[in-house]
XYZ file of C-alpha atoms in Angstrom:
405
model
C -26.140 -29.313 -42.630
C -27.506 -26.406 -44.659
C -25.828 -23.698 -46.694
C -24.877 -20.412 -45.062
C -27.482 -18.557 -47.115
C -30.189 -20.692 -45.487
C -29.054 -20.038 -41.897
C -31.031 -16.804 -42.046
C -33.432 -15.110 -44.437
C -31.795 -11.974 -45.903
C -35.148 -10.332 -46.584
C -35.793 -10.102 -42.848
C -32.636 -8.044 -42.324
C -30.997 -4.824 -43.455
C -27.551 -3.248 -43.533
C -25.943 -1.891 -40.384
C -26.207 1.890 -40.033
C -23.238 3.895 -41.257
C -23.579 6.245 -38.275
C -20.621 5.940 -35.911
C -21.105 5.416 -32.196
C -21.821 8.737 -30.471
C -22.458 8.465 -26.740
C -23.860 11.978 -26.414
C -26.326 11.403 -29.224
C -27.383 8.071 -27.728
C -27.901 9.649 -24.307
C -30.061 12.375 -25.831
C -32.130 9.774 -27.633
C -32.766 7.932 -24.361
C -34.085 11.188 -22.863
C -36.282 11.679 -25.937
C -37.696 8.168 -25.643
C -38.391 8.475 -21.912
C -40.098 11.839 -22.353
C -42.214 10.498 -25.187
C -43.276 7.517 -23.083
C -44.419 9.733 -20.211
C -46.318 12.031 -22.559
C -48.109 9.112 -24.229
C -49.718 7.821 -21.040
C -53.504 7.921 -21.332
C -55.967 9.346 -18.820
C -56.758 5.836 -17.551
C -53.099 5.367 -16.581
C -52.310 2.879 -19.334
C -50.436 3.192 -22.607
C -51.501 2.219 -26.118
C -50.676 -1.481 -26.305
C -50.068 -3.893 -29.139
C -51.587 -6.518 -26.824
C -54.791 -4.863 -25.689
C -55.815 -7.734 -23.415
C -52.728 -7.260 -21.228
C -52.566 -3.505 -20.472
C -50.787 -3.873 -17.131
C -48.292 -6.574 -18.129
C -44.508 -6.630 -17.980
C -44.289 -7.469 -21.675
C -46.736 -4.997 -23.183
C -48.124 -2.699 -20.533
C -47.845 -0.551 -17.440
C -45.699 -2.817 -15.263
C -42.947 -3.172 -17.868
C -42.925 0.530 -18.716
C -42.835 1.434 -15.022
C -39.908 -0.928 -14.522
C -38.002 0.588 -17.457
C -38.589 4.200 -16.428
C -37.470 3.435 -12.890
C -34.296 1.774 -14.201
C -33.532 4.777 -16.399
C -34.128 7.180 -13.530
C -31.929 5.213 -11.129
C -29.138 5.192 -13.703
C -29.386 8.941 -14.278
C -30.830 8.996 -17.793
C -33.757 11.270 -17.072
C -34.834 13.460 -14.163
C -38.552 12.875 -13.712
C -39.158 10.008 -11.314
C -42.365 8.037 -11.542
C -44.136 7.624 -8.187
C -46.076 4.375 -8.077
C -46.551 4.432 -11.843
C -47.832 0.888 -11.750
C -48.958 0.705 -8.141
C -51.506 3.520 -8.216
C -53.363 1.750 -11.001
C -52.663 -1.853 -10.082
C -53.683 -1.717 -6.414
C -57.234 -2.263 -7.675
C -56.375 -3.775 -11.016
C -59.318 -6.263 -11.000
C -57.224 -8.923 -12.754
C -56.950 -6.962 -15.976
C -53.955 -8.973 -17.279
C -56.121 -12.088 -17.102
C -59.119 -10.807 -19.053
C -58.150 -12.530 -22.276
C -60.233 -14.834 -24.408
C -57.037 -16.726 -25.267
C -57.336 -19.184 -22.386
C -61.011 -19.862 -23.009
C -60.339 -20.407 -26.703
C -57.865 -23.208 -25.993
C -59.627 -24.392 -22.822
C -56.607 -24.052 -20.561
C -56.290 -22.433 -17.126
C -55.372 -18.775 -16.846
C -51.592 -18.289 -16.880
C -49.888 -16.214 -14.170
C -46.977 -15.516 -16.545
C -44.097 -13.168 -15.729
C -44.533 -11.591 -19.136
C -48.297 -11.227 -19.562
C -49.912 -12.387 -16.331
C -50.507 -11.368 -12.759
C -47.160 -12.653 -11.437
C -45.260 -10.086 -13.477
C -47.596 -7.281 -12.440
C -47.403 -8.209 -8.759
C -43.619 -8.524 -8.953
C -43.463 -4.900 -10.093
C -45.977 -3.882 -7.441
C -43.845 -5.565 -4.764
C -40.672 -3.902 -6.037
C -42.360 -0.494 -5.785
C -44.119 -0.937 -2.444
C -42.164 -3.599 -0.541
C -45.429 -5.018 0.809
C -44.837 -8.481 2.260
C -48.342 -9.557 1.250
C -47.220 -9.550 -2.377
C -44.534 -12.127 -1.563
C -47.159 -14.512 -0.207
C -49.385 -13.927 -3.207
C -46.498 -14.459 -5.618
C -45.526 -17.704 -3.900
C -49.051 -19.028 -4.495
C -49.120 -17.864 -8.127
C -45.759 -19.498 -8.903
C -46.841 -22.798 -7.380
C -50.174 -22.793 -9.197
C -48.585 -21.966 -12.547
C -46.132 -24.856 -12.299
C -48.595 -27.290 -13.876
C -49.907 -25.026 -16.625
C -50.334 -27.169 -19.775
C -48.455 -24.672 -21.942
C -45.134 -25.841 -20.551
C -42.885 -23.164 -22.031
C -41.278 -19.847 -21.144
C -44.021 -17.375 -22.092
C -46.906 -18.938 -20.162
C -45.921 -22.025 -18.174
C -43.723 -23.132 -15.278
C -40.453 -21.652 -16.679
C -42.054 -18.195 -16.825
C -42.951 -18.075 -13.143
C -39.712 -19.854 -12.165
C -38.009 -16.661 -13.349
C -40.182 -14.728 -10.902
C -39.064 -17.111 -8.120
C -35.452 -16.533 -9.145
C -35.834 -12.748 -8.863
C -37.487 -13.090 -5.451
C -34.786 -15.474 -4.217
C -32.096 -12.995 -5.264
C -33.932 -10.105 -3.589
C -35.004 -11.798 -0.343
C -32.822 -14.878 0.119
C -35.918 -16.737 1.317
C -35.673 -20.511 1.015
C -39.306 -20.862 -0.101
C -38.393 -19.334 -3.453
C -35.400 -21.647 -3.876
C -37.738 -24.566 -3.238
C -40.126 -23.298 -5.908
C -37.259 -23.212 -8.385
C -36.249 -26.773 -7.483
C -39.804 -28.111 -7.669
C -40.311 -26.411 -11.026
C -37.102 -27.965 -12.353
C -38.228 -31.386 -11.122
C -41.577 -30.917 -12.871
C -39.785 -30.091 -16.129
C -37.293 -32.946 -15.772
C -40.077 -35.514 -15.388
C -41.457 -34.450 -18.750
C -38.244 -34.492 -20.772
C -38.289 -36.906 -23.707
C -35.589 -38.106 -26.081
C -36.209 -36.660 -29.522
C -36.564 -39.575 -31.982
C -34.307 -37.996 -34.624
C -31.999 -35.566 -32.839
C -31.185 -38.094 -30.108
C -31.169 -35.492 -27.327
C -33.592 -34.643 -24.546
C -36.262 -32.045 -25.282
C -39.893 -31.211 -24.577
C -42.701 -31.923 -27.015
C -44.531 -28.717 -26.140
C -48.278 -28.213 -26.384
C -48.967 -24.594 -27.368
C -52.027 -22.978 -28.967
C -53.493 -26.312 -29.971
C -50.317 -27.702 -31.564
C -47.649 -30.031 -30.195
C -44.117 -29.261 -31.357
C -40.488 -29.876 -30.371
C -39.724 -26.181 -29.969
C -36.145 -24.982 -29.458
C -35.947 -21.240 -28.875
C -35.705 -18.880 -25.939
C -39.247 -17.599 -26.449
C -41.210 -20.839 -26.362
C -38.868 -23.823 -26.508
C -36.046 -25.797 -24.936
C -33.779 -22.826 -24.297
C -36.542 -20.808 -22.654
C -37.377 -23.760 -20.409
C -33.830 -24.296 -19.167
C -33.031 -20.595 -18.748
C -34.446 -20.277 -15.186
C -32.508 -23.394 -14.195
C -29.263 -21.932 -15.543
C -30.063 -18.565 -13.971
C -30.741 -20.127 -10.569
C -27.950 -22.710 -10.604
C -26.960 -21.841 -7.015
C -30.302 -23.204 -5.797
C -29.276 -26.760 -6.775
C -26.736 -29.237 -5.451
C -23.637 -29.695 -7.605
C -24.756 -33.072 -8.937
C -28.039 -31.621 -10.173
C -26.304 -28.581 -11.678
C -23.854 -30.825 -13.528
C -26.608 -33.080 -14.845
C -28.597 -30.132 -16.211
C -25.489 -28.517 -17.665
C -24.516 -31.628 -19.635
C -28.092 -32.129 -20.834
C -28.323 -28.522 -22.036
C -24.970 -28.548 -23.812
C -25.786 -31.831 -25.561
C -29.148 -30.619 -26.881
C -27.843 -27.227 -28.002
C -24.906 -28.757 -29.890
C -26.955 -31.553 -31.485
C -29.657 -29.220 -32.792
C -27.379 -26.480 -34.152
C -27.032 -25.922 -37.884
C -23.590 -24.597 -38.850
C -21.873 -23.409 -41.994
C -19.270 -20.831 -42.961
C -18.294 -19.961 -39.397
C -21.925 -19.259 -38.425
C -24.560 -21.137 -36.433
C -28.310 -20.922 -35.982
C -31.235 -23.038 -34.780
C -34.631 -23.740 -36.292
C -37.794 -22.802 -34.452
C -38.537 -26.491 -33.966
C -37.242 -29.974 -34.765
C -39.604 -32.298 -36.584
C -43.211 -31.273 -37.027
C -43.541 -27.505 -37.424
C -46.134 -25.141 -36.004
C -48.407 -23.920 -38.763
C -46.764 -21.009 -40.579
C -43.678 -21.190 -38.354
C -41.024 -22.633 -40.660
C -38.933 -19.462 -41.140
C -35.261 -19.431 -40.101
C -35.417 -16.592 -37.587
C -32.670 -14.537 -35.944
C -34.424 -13.053 -32.902
C -34.383 -13.168 -29.129
C -37.488 -15.363 -29.146
C -36.332 -17.781 -31.876
C -32.822 -18.314 -33.167
C -29.209 -17.532 -32.333
C -29.625 -14.309 -30.301
C -31.869 -15.999 -27.728
C -29.489 -18.942 -27.388
C -26.594 -16.604 -26.601
C -28.601 -14.379 -24.262
C -29.972 -17.332 -22.275
C -26.960 -19.643 -22.229
C -23.731 -17.641 -22.580
C -23.154 -17.998 -18.822
C -22.290 -21.663 -19.532
C -19.276 -20.629 -21.607
C -15.847 -21.206 -20.103
C -16.718 -24.503 -18.393
C -14.394 -26.627 -20.511
C -16.864 -27.484 -23.288
C -14.911 -26.010 -26.173
C -17.427 -27.085 -28.828
C -20.213 -25.198 -27.050
C -18.016 -22.108 -26.607
C -17.160 -22.146 -30.310
C -20.828 -22.563 -31.158
C -21.776 -19.469 -29.165
C -19.183 -17.423 -31.063
C -20.457 -18.769 -34.377
C -23.982 -17.826 -33.324
C -22.764 -14.307 -32.594
C -21.160 -14.165 -36.028
C -24.487 -15.187 -37.570
C -26.297 -12.337 -35.782
C -23.747 -9.845 -37.096
C -23.599 -11.104 -40.667
C -27.385 -11.314 -40.916
C -27.568 -7.659 -39.818
C -30.246 -5.636 -38.037
C -33.787 -6.937 -38.230
C -36.134 -5.169 -40.638
C -38.614 -4.502 -37.833
C -39.407 -2.058 -35.086
C -36.232 -2.144 -32.928
C -37.645 -3.855 -29.830
C -36.336 -6.514 -27.490
C -38.357 -9.621 -28.330
C -37.991 -9.547 -32.094
C -35.977 -6.495 -33.046
C -32.483 -5.092 -33.494
C -32.212 -3.948 -29.872
C -32.918 -7.417 -28.500
C -30.420 -8.998 -30.878
C -27.774 -6.539 -29.737
C -27.737 -8.117 -26.278
C -26.112 -11.191 -27.844
C -23.074 -9.009 -28.582
C -23.046 -7.532 -25.075
C -23.129 -11.061 -23.625
C -20.226 -12.200 -25.791
C -18.214 -9.105 -24.880
C -18.776 -9.902 -21.205
C -17.562 -13.487 -21.707
C -14.634 -12.878 -24.063
C -13.583 -9.248 -23.430
C -13.025 -9.017 -27.177
C -13.812 -5.382 -28.125
C -15.277 -6.425 -31.478
C -18.442 -7.584 -29.688
C -18.931 -4.261 -27.909
C -18.378 -2.416 -31.200
C -21.033 -4.592 -32.813
C -23.493 -3.996 -29.973
C -23.029 -0.262 -30.363
C -23.379 -0.495 -34.140
C -26.743 -2.173 -33.570
C -27.603 0.642 -31.154
C -27.007 3.228 -33.866
C -28.995 1.090 -36.302
C -31.844 0.939 -33.773
C -31.940 4.729 -33.483
C -31.981 5.043 -37.268
C -34.764 2.461 -37.566
C -36.824 4.050 -34.808
C -36.617 7.487 -36.394
C -37.689 6.141 -39.764
C -40.395 3.751 -38.577
C -43.601 4.557 -40.482
C -46.120 4.245 -37.641
C -48.029 7.350 -36.521
C -47.535 8.240 -32.865
C -50.974 6.880 -31.958
C -49.929 3.400 -33.094
C -46.379 3.443 -31.764
C -45.449 0.844 -29.167
C -44.184 2.189 -25.837
C -43.816 -1.209 -24.172
C -40.776 -2.805 -22.592
C -40.538 -5.946 -24.694
C -41.670 -4.648 -28.074
C -41.407 -0.867 -27.981
C -39.709 2.350 -26.926
C -39.103 1.418 -23.275
C -37.028 -1.612 -24.233
C -35.083 0.344 -26.834
C -34.223 2.998 -24.239
C -32.888 0.348 -21.861
C -30.765 -1.216 -24.620
C -29.244 2.137 -25.564
C -28.397 2.781 -21.908
C -26.811 -0.659 -21.626
C -24.613 0.064 -24.641
C -23.340 3.187 -22.876
C -22.920 1.477 -19.503
C -21.590 -1.793 -21.014
C -24.221 -3.741 -19.131
C -25.109 -7.150 -20.596
C -27.970 -8.262 -18.324
C -31.177 -8.706 -20.294
C -34.128 -6.670 -18.956
C -36.488 -8.545 -16.575
C -34.866 -11.894 -17.397
C -31.431 -11.506 -15.835
C -32.448 -8.927 -13.246
C -35.452 -7.100 -11.868
């Protein structure tokens, strides 16, 4: 057990904005963000990207921005509809998301990741065009990615299992349910009991290091998320077994004090330079809530209490002192409050989500980057912020591209 002051690092956070919730102002800011995104598109059809090797990706590039703009248009937040924003470029995309030296550096196969790889790009292309050929291609990519050595949510089997989950929901085709089940079996075979924590986890090989990672970005929670999301694809006995395993690991690895709870990035040996106590979607309490809050209300009162304590930690830590994106920013953290409001119907969680929305607007307006360096992406930039602001108006707790597509 550690002291409350060590559950998060105050220097990474700031005070909540004093601006009160104003739906009209928030709606106008969404329009401003969407307009700015459209105006920033370059002549080659791409946007400036913080991840230059992945210009078409869901996380950092065209596919994610196209998805966000389409969502905003469908929900009535701006008038100009994109027509094949991704498709016109990606129909001959010559594998651009795969042209990274990263895989060669670590001598691993190319990843077909939802976030940064071809599976995410083709998922967006299929959603825009409805071409059945993309379904066949995606089936092959998901199957191939199942054995990727980076067995975590950004690159490995869990990443493309999320793609299978979206396709199962959209098509009802049994082949995608089978891919989810085979992926879960692959992960289950590789579970190991942690020597100190006494619960089942994965000793994950990532970027040349092997670590017992925990979070939603790279660790245990990210790995089990597609299984929780696609619970209907499993028989009841399998669902129950996974549920008990997940609850046990989450409770055993939590660190709690003063009515708050958080989780370290890893248990045991630590990735080099990765020992900070983070409060982000990718590492820490927000990601745990976002990925696992659907398990609340199943009779495990200790887990339910832990999720509420995690939410309290996110609030008391305050907005992140970063660009207000989804992966590691105030907007992403705000989804933890929307999830808890959905589960509890306690209005304090909605008020907190909206307070983080106002903080995000304040942070975005004051962020010191020149326009040329600003991020327009879904997961780390303006597109994701616009979706979060819309979700605070609509009271919509589903996390972009994870919960729905």
